[in-house]
mmCIF file of C-alpha atoms and ligand atoms in Angstrom:
data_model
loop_
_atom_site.group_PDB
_atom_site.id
_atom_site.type_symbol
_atom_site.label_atom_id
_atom_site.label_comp_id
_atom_site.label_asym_id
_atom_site.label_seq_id
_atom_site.Cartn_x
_atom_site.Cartn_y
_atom_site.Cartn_z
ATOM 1 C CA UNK K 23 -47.136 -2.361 -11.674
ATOM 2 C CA UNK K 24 -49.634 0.658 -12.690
ATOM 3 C CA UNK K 25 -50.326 1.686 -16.000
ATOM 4 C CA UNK K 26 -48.307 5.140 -15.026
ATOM 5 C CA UNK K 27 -44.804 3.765 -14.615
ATOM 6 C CA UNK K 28 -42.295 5.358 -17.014
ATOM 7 C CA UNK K 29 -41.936 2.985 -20.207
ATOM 8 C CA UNK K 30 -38.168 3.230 -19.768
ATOM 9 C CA UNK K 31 -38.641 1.319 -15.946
ATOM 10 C CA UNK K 32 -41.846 -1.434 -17.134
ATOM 11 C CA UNK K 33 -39.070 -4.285 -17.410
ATOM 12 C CA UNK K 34 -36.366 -3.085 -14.676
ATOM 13 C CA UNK K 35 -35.564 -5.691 -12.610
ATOM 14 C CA UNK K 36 -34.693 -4.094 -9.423
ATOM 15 C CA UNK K 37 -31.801 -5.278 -7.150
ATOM 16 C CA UNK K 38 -32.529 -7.502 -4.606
ATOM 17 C CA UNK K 39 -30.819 -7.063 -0.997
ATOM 18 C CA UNK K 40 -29.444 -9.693 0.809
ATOM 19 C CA UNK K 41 -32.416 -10.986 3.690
ATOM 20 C CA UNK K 42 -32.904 -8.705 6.325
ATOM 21 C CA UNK K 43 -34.309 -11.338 8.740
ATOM 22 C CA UNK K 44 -36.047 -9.152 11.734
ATOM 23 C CA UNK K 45 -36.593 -10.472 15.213
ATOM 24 C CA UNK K 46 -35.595 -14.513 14.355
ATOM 25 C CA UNK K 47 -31.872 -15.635 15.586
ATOM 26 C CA UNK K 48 -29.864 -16.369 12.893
ATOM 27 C CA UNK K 49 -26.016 -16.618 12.393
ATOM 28 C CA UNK K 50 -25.962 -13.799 9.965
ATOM 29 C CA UNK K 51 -23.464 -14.251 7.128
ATOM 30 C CA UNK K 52 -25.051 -12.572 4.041
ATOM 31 C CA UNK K 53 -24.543 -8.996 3.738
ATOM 32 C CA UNK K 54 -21.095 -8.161 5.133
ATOM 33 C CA UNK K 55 -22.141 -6.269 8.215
ATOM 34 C CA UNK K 56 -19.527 -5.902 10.615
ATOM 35 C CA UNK K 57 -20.477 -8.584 13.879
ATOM 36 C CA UNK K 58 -18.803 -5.699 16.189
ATOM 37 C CA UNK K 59 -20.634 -2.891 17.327
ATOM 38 C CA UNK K 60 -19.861 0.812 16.022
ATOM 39 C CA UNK K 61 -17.234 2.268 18.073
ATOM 40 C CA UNK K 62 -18.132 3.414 21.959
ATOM 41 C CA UNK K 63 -17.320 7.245 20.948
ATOM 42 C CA UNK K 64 -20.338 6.395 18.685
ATOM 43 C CA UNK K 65 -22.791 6.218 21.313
ATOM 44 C CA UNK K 66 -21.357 8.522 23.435
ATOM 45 C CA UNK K 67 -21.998 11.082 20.728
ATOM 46 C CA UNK K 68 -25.637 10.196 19.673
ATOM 47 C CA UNK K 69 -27.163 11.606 23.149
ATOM 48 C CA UNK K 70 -30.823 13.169 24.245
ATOM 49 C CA UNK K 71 -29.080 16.375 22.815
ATOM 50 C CA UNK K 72 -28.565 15.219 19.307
ATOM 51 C CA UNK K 73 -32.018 13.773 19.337
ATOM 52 C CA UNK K 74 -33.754 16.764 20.486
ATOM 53 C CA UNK K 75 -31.826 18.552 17.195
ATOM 54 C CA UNK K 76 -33.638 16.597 14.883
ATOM 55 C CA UNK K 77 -36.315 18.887 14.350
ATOM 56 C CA UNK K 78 -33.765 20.925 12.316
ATOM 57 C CA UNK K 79 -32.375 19.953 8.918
ATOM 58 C CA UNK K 80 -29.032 18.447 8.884
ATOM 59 C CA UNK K 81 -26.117 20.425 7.720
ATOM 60 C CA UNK K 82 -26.268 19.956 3.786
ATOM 61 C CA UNK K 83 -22.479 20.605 3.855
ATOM 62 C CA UNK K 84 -21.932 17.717 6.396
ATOM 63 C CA UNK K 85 -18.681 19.650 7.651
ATOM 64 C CA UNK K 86 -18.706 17.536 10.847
ATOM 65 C CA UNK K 87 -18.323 14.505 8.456
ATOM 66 C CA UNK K 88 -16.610 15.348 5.934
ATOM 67 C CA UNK K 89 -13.871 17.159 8.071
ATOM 68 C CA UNK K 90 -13.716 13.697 10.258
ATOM 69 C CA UNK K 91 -13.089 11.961 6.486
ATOM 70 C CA UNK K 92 -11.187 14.584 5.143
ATOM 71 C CA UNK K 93 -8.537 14.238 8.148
ATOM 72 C CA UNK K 94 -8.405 10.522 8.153
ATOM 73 C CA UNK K 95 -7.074 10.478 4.625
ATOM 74 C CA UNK K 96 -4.960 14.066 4.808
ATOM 75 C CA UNK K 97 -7.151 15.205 1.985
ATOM 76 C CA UNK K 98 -8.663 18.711 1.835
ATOM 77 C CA UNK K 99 -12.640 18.830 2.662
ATOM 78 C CA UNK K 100 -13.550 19.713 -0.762
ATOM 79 C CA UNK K 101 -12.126 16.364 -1.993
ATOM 80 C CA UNK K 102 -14.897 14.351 -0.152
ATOM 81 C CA UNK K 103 -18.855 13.855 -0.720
ATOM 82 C CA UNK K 104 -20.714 11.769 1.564
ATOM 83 C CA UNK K 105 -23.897 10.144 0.909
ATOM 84 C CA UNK K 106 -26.620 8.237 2.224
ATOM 85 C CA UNK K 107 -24.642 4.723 1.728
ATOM 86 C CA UNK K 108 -22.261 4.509 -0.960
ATOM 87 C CA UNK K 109 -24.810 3.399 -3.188
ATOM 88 C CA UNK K 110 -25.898 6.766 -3.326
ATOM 89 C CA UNK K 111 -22.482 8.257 -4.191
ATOM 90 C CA UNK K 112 -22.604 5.210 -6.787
ATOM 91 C CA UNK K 113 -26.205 6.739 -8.150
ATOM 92 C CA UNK K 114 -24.263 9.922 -8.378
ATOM 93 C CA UNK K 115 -21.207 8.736 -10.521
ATOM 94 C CA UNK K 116 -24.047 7.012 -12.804
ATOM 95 C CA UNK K 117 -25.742 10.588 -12.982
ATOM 96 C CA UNK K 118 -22.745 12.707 -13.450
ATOM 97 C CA UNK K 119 -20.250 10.450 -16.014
ATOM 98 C CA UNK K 120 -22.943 8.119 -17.432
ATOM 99 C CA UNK K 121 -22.687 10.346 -20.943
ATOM 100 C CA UNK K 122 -20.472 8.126 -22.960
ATOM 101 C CA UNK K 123 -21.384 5.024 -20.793
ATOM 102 C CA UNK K 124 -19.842 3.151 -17.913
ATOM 103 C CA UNK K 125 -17.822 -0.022 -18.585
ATOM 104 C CA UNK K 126 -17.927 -2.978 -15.241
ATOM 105 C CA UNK K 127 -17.231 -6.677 -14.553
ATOM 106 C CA UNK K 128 -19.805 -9.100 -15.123
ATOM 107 C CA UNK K 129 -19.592 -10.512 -11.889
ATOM 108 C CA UNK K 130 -19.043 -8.055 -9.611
ATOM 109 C CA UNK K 131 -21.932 -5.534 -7.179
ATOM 110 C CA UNK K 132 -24.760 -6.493 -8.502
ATOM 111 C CA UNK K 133 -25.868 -2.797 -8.528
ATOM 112 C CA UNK K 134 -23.575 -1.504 -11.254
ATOM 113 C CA UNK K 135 -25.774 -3.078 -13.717
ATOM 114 C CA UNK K 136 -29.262 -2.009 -12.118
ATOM 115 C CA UNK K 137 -28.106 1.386 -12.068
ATOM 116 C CA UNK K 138 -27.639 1.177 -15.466
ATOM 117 C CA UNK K 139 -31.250 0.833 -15.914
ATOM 118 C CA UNK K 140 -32.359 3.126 -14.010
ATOM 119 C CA UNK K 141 -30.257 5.908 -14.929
ATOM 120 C CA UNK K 142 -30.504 5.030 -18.870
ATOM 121 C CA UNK K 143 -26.694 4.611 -19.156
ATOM 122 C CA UNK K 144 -25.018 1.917 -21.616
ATOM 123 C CA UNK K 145 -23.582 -0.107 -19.313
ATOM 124 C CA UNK K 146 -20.814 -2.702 -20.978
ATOM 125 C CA UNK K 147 -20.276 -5.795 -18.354
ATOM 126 C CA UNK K 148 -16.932 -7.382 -18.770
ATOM 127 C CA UNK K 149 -15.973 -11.061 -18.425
ATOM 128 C CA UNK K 150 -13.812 -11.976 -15.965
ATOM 129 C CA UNK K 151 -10.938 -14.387 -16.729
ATOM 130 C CA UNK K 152 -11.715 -18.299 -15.726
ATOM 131 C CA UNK K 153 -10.255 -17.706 -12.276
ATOM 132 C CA UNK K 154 -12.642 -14.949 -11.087
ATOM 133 C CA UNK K 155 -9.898 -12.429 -12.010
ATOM 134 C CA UNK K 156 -9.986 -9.121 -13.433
ATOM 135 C CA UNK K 157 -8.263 -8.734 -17.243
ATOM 136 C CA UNK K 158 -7.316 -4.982 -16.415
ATOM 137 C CA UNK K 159 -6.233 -4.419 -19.967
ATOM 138 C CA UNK K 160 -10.178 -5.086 -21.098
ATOM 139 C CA UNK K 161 -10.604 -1.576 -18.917
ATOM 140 C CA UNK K 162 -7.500 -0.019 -21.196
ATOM 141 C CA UNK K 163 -8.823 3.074 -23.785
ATOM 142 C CA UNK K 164 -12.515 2.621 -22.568
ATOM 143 C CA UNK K 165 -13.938 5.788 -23.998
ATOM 144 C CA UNK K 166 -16.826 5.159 -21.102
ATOM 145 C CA UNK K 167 -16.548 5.519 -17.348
ATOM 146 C CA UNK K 168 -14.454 2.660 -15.977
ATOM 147 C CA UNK K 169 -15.751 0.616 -12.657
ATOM 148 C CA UNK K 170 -14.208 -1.459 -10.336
ATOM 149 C CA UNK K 171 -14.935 -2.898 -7.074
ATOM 150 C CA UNK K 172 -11.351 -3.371 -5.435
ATOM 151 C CA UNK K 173 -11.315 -6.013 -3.697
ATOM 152 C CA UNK K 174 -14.351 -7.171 -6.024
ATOM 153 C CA UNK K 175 -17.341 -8.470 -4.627
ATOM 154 C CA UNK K 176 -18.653 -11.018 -4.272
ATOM 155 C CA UNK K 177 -14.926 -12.725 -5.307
ATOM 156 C CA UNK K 178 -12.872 -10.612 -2.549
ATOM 157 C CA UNK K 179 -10.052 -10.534 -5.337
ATOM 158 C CA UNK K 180 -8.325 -7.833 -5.300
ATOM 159 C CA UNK K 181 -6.131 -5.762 -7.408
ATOM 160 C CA UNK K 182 -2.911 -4.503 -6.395
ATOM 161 C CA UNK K 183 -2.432 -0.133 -6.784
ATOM 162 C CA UNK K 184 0.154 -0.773 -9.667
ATOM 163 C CA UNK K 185 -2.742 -2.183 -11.500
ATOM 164 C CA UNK K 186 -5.264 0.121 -10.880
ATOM 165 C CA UNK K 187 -2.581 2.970 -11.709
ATOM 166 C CA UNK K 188 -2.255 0.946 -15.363
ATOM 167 C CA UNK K 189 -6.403 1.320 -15.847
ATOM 168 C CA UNK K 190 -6.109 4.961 -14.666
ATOM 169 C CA UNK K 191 -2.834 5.988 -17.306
ATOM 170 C CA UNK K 192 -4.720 4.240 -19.902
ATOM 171 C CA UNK K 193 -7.764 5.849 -18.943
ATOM 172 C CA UNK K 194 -6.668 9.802 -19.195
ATOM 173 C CA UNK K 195 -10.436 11.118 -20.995
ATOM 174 C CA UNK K 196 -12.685 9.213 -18.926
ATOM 175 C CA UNK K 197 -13.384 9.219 -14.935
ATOM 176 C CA UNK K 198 -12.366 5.729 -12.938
ATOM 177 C CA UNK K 199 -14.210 4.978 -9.919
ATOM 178 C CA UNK K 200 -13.125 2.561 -7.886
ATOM 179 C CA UNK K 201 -15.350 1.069 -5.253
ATOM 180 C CA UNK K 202 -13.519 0.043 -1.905
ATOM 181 C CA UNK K 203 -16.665 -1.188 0.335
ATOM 182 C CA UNK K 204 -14.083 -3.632 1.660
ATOM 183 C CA UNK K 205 -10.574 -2.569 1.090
ATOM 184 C CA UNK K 206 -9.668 -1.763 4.789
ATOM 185 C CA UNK K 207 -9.393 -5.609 5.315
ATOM 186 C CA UNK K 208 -5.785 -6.472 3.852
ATOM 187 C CA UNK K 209 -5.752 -3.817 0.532
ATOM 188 C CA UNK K 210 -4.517 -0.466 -0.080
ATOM 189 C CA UNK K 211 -6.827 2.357 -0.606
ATOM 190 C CA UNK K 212 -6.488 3.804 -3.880
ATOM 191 C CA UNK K 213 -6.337 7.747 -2.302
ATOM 192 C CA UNK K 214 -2.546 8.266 -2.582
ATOM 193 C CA UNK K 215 -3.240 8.025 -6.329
ATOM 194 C CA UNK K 216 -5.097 11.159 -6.838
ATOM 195 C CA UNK K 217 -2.690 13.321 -6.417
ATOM 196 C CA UNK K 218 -1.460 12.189 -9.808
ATOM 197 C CA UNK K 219 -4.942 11.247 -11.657
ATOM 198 C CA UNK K 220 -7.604 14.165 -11.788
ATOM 199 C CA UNK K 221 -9.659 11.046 -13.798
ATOM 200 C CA UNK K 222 -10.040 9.237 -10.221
ATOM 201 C CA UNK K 223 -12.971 8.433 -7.659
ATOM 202 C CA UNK K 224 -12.682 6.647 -5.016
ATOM 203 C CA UNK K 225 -15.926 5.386 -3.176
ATOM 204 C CA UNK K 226 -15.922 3.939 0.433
ATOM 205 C CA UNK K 227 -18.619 3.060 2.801
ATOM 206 C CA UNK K 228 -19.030 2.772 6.913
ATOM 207 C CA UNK K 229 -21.404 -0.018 6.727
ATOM 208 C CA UNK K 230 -18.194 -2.585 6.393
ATOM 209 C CA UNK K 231 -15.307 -1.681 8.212
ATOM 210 C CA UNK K 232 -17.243 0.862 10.398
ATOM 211 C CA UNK K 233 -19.850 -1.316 11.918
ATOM 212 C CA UNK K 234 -22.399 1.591 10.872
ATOM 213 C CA UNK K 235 -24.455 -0.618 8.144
ATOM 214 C CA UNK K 236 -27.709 0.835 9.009
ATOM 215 C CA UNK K 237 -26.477 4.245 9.129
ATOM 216 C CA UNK K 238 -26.305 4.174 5.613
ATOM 217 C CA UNK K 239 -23.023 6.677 5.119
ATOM 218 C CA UNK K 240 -20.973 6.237 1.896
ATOM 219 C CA UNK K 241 -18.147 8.922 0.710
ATOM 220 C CA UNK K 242 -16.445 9.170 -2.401
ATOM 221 C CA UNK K 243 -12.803 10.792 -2.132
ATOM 222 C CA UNK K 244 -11.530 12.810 -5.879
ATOM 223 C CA UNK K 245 -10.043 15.839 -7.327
ATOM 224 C CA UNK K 246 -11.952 19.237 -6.470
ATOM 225 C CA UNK K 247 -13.489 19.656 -9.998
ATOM 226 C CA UNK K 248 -14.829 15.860 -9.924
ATOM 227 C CA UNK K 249 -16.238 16.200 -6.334
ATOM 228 C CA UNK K 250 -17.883 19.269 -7.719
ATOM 229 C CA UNK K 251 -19.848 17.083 -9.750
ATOM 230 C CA UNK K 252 -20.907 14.594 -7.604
ATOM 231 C CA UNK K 253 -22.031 17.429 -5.035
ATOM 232 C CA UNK K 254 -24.001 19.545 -8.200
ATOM 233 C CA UNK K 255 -25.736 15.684 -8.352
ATOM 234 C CA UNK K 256 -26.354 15.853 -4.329
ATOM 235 C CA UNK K 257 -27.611 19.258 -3.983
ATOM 236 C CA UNK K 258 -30.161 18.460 -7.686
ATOM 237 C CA UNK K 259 -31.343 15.407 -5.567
ATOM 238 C CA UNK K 260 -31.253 15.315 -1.631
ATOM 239 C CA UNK K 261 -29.210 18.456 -0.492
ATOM 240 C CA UNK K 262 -29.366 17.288 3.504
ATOM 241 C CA UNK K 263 -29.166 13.603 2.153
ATOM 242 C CA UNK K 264 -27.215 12.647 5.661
ATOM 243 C CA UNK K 265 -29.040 13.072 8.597
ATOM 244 C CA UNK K 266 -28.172 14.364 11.748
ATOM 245 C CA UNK K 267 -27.397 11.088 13.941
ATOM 246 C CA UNK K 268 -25.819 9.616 11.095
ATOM 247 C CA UNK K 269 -23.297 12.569 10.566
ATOM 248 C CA UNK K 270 -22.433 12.598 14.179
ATOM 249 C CA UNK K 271 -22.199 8.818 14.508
ATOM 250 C CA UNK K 272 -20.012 8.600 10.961
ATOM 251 C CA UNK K 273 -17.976 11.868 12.423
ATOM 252 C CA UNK K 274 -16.939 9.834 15.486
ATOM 253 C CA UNK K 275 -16.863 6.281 13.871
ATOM 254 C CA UNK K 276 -13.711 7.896 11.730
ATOM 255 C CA UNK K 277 -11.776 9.333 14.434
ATOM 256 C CA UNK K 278 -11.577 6.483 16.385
ATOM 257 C CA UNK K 279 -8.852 5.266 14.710
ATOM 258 C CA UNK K 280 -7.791 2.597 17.363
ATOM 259 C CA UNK K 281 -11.291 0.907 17.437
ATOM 260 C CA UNK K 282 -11.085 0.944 13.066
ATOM 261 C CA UNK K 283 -7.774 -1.222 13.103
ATOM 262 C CA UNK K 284 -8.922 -3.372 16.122
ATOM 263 C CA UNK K 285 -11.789 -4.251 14.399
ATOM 264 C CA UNK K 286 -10.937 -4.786 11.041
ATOM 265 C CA UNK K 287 -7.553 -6.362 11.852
ATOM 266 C CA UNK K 288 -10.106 -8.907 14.103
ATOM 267 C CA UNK K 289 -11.741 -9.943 10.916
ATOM 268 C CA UNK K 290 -9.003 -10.181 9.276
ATOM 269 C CA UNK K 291 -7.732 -13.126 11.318
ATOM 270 C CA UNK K 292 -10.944 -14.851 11.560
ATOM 271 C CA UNK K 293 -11.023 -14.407 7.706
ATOM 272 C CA UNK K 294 -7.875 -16.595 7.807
ATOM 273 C CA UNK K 295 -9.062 -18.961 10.253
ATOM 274 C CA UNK K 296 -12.311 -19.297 8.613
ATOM 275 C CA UNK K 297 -10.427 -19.898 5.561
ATOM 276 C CA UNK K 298 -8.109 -22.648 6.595
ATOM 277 C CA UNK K 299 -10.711 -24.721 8.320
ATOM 278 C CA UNK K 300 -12.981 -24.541 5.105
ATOM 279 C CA UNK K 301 -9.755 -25.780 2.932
ATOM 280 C CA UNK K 302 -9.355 -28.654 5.461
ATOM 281 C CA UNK K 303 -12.594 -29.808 4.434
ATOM 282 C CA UNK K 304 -12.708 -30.019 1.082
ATOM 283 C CA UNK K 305 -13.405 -26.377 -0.034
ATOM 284 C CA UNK K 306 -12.021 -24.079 -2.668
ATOM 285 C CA UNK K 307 -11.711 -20.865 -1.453
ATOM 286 C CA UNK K 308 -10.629 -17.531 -3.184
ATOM 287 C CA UNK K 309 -8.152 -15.850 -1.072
ATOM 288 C CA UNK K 310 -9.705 -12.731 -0.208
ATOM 289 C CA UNK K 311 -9.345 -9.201 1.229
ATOM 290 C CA UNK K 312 -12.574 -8.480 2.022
ATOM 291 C CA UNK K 313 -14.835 -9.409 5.228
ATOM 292 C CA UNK K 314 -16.376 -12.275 3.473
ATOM 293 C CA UNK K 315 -14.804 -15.295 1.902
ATOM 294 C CA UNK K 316 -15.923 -16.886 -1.362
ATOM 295 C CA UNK K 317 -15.968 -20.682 -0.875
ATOM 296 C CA UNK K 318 -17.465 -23.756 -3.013
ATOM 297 C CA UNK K 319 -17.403 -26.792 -1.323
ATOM 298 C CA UNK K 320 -15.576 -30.225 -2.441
ATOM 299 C CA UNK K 321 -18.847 -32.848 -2.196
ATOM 300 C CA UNK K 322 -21.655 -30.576 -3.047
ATOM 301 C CA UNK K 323 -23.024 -28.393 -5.282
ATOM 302 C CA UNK K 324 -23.590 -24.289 -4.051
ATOM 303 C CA UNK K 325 -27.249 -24.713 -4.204
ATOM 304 C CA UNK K 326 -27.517 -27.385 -1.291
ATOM 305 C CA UNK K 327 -25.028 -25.759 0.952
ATOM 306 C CA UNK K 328 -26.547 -22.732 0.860
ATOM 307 C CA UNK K 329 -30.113 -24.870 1.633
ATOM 308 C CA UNK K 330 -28.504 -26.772 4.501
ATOM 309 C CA UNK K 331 -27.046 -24.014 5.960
ATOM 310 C CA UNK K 332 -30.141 -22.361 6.240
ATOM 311 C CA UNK K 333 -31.875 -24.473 7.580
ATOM 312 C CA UNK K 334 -29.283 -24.977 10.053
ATOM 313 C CA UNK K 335 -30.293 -21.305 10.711
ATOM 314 C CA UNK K 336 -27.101 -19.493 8.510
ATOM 315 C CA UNK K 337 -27.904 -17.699 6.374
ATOM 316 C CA UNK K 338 -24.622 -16.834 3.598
ATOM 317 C CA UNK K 339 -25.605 -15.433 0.287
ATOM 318 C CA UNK K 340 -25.973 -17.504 -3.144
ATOM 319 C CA UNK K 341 -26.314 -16.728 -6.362
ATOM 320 C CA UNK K 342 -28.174 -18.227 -9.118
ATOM 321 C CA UNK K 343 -25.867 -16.989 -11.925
ATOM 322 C CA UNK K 344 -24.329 -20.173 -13.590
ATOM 323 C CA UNK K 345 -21.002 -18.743 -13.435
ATOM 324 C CA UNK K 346 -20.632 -18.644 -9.695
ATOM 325 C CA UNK K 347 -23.569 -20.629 -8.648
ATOM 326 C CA UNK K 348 -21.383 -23.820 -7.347
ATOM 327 C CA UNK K 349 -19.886 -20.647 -4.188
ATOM 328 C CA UNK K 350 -21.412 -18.955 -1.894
ATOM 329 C CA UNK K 351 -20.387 -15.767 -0.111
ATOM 330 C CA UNK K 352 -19.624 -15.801 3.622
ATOM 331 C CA UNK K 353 -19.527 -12.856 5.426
ATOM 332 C CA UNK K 354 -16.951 -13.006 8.486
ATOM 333 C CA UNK K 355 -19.007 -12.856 11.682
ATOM 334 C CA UNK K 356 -16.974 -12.886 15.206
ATOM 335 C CA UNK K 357 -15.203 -15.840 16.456
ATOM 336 C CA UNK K 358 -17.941 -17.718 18.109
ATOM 337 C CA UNK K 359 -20.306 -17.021 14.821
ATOM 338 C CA UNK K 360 -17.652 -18.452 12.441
ATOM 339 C CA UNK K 361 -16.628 -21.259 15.218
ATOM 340 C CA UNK K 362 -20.443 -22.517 14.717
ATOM 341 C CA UNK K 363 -20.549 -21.464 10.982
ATOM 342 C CA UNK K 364 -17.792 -24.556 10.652
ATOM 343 C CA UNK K 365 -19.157 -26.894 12.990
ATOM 344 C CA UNK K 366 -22.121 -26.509 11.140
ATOM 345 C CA UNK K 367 -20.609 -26.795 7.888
ATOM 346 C CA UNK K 368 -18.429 -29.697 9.091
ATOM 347 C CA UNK K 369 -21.874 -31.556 9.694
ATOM 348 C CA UNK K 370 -23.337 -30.622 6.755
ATOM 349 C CA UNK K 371 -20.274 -32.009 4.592
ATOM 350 C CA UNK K 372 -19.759 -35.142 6.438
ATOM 351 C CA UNK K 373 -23.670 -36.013 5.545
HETATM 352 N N1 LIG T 664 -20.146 -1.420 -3.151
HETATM 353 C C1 LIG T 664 -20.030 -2.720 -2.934
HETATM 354 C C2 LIG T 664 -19.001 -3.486 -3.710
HETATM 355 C C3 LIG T 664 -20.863 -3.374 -2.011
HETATM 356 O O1 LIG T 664 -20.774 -4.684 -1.812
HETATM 357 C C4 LIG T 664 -21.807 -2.599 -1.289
HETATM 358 C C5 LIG T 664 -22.664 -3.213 -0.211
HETATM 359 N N2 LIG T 664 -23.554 -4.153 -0.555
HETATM 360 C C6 LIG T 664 -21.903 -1.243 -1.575
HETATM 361 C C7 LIG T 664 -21.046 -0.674 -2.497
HETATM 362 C C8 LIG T 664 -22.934 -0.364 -0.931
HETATM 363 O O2 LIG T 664 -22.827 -0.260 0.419
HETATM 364 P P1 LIG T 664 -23.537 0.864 1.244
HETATM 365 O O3 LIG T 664 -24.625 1.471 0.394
HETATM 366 O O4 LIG T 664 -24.057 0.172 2.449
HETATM 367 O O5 LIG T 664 -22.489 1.864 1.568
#
């Protein structure tokens, strides 16, 4: 660190992404990438043409996009943002509604509290109840900006709409966001609520469900007035913050509906499988409704797993926080990658 860095950021800790491991062959079950490729209309799309276009700026409106997103969800286009990964919309929540504070479970994206720091908002980290679940009436009357990942991560709980409807009525003064990275796996997307709560964002992502992880493309979906906001935050930061092959990739990743459920309902059933055969053996295993399970297994603790594993060459993600460091998180990979993931683990148990 240099003598120059702004007092407020000396002690930041920044957040740490899962590994990226480049070139060596790993199973690759720690950052909830989708194992299938983004949909063929994807390629077909990104073409010579599209490169040559990159010497021009991107369309700071993303109408391609956001028309493509806008559709999907029968919303109008001036009800969606997109960003460069939804941890940018995130950034822009924390920059437009950070005023009175925002208000998040403890265990939960382990961004929500780093963007605390770095935006100089109060943020107010909840406990979750002794089962990993979410006390929604500790969101009731919050008086700050409320935040929820639904399904939560890294637990893949998830809370049903009549409970997120409860934290919005009891909620009317202050904006809700509610993060679903992973809710096209098994939950309901929060959208048909805003139509009766002007308090609501919802954020999504296409690096999950979309296979388009290193496109980085994130959306948030709200009223007109709060999508406003976010885009006032946009245009004061990175006005063409999605680039060109992103936009058209995203654009065509969304209309291919038929790839979307094919994919997801894929990992959805491997999820299940996955999940059985860890049970068999021992495990307890949240049930989830995300594309990663959260597992702790019967003879071990979460540290050696997670060692074995690796060097077994899987790599899952652990954490060190006391409260959750007997799991680990495993993302679903395809059937073959999951079928070795518990022969593997199967070994690894039976010493
Ligand atoms: N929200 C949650 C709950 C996540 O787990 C992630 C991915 N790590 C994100 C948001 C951000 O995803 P991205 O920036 O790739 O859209």
């Amino acid at each position: 660190m240099s003598r120059f860095i702004h007092s407020r950021y000396q002690a930041m800790e920044p957040y740490t992404p899962g590994e990226q491991p480049q070139g060596r062959k790993l199973i690759k079950l720690n950052t909830n990438e989708s194992p299938y490729a983004p949909s063929p209309k994807v390629l077909e799309a990104v073409d010579r043409a599209q490169v040559e276009l990159l010497r021009l700026y991107s369309d700071p409106e993303a109408k391609i996009l956001v028309n493509a997103i806008a559709g999907f969800y029968g919303l109008e286009p001036a009800q969606v943002v997109v960003s460069n990964g939804s941890d940018e919309i995130l950034a822009f929540c924390y920059m437009a509604f950070g005023e009175q504070g925002f208000r998040y479970p403890e265990i939960s994206y382990g961004f929500y509290p780093v963007f605390s720091e770095t935006f100089a908002v109060d943020g107010e980290a909840i406990a979750l109840n002794d089962d990993f679940s979410i006390d929604i009436t500790k969101y009731f009357n919050a008086g700050k900006t409320v935040l929820i990942a639904n399904p939560n991560a890294p637990t893949g709980l998830y809370l049903g709409l009549d409970q997120i409807e409860e934290i919005l009525k009891h909620n009317c003064d202050n904006v809700v966001i509610i993060d679903e990275a992973y809710v096209d796996f098994g939950g309901e997307s929060a959208v048909k609520l805003l139509e009766r709560y002007d308090n609501l964002v919802v954020v999504q992502t296409f690096s999950k469900s979309r296979s388009l992880a290193g496109a980085r493309l994130g959306f948030a979906l709200a009223s007109k007035e709060l999508a406003e906001d976010l885009n006032k935050m946009k245009f004061s930061f990175n006005p063409y913050n999605v680039n060109r092959l992103s936009m058209v990739a995203g654009a065509e990743a969304m209309k291919d509906t038929a790839y979307f459920y094919e994919c997801t309902e894929r990992i959805m059933k491997t999820r299940e499988k996955t999940s059985e055969t860890l049970k068999a053996m021992g495990f307890t295993v949240l049930p989830s409704k995300a594309n990663f399970l959260f597992a702790k297994p019967g003879n071990m603790d979460g540290t050696e797993y997670f060692m074995k594993l690796r060097e077994e060459g899987v790599l899952v993600r652990h954490w060190s926080n006391p409260k959750i460091v007997d799991y680990v998180r495993i993302t679903i990979g395809s059937e073959e990658e999951m079928e070795q993931f518990c022969q593997i683990t199967k070994k690894i148990v039976e010493g």
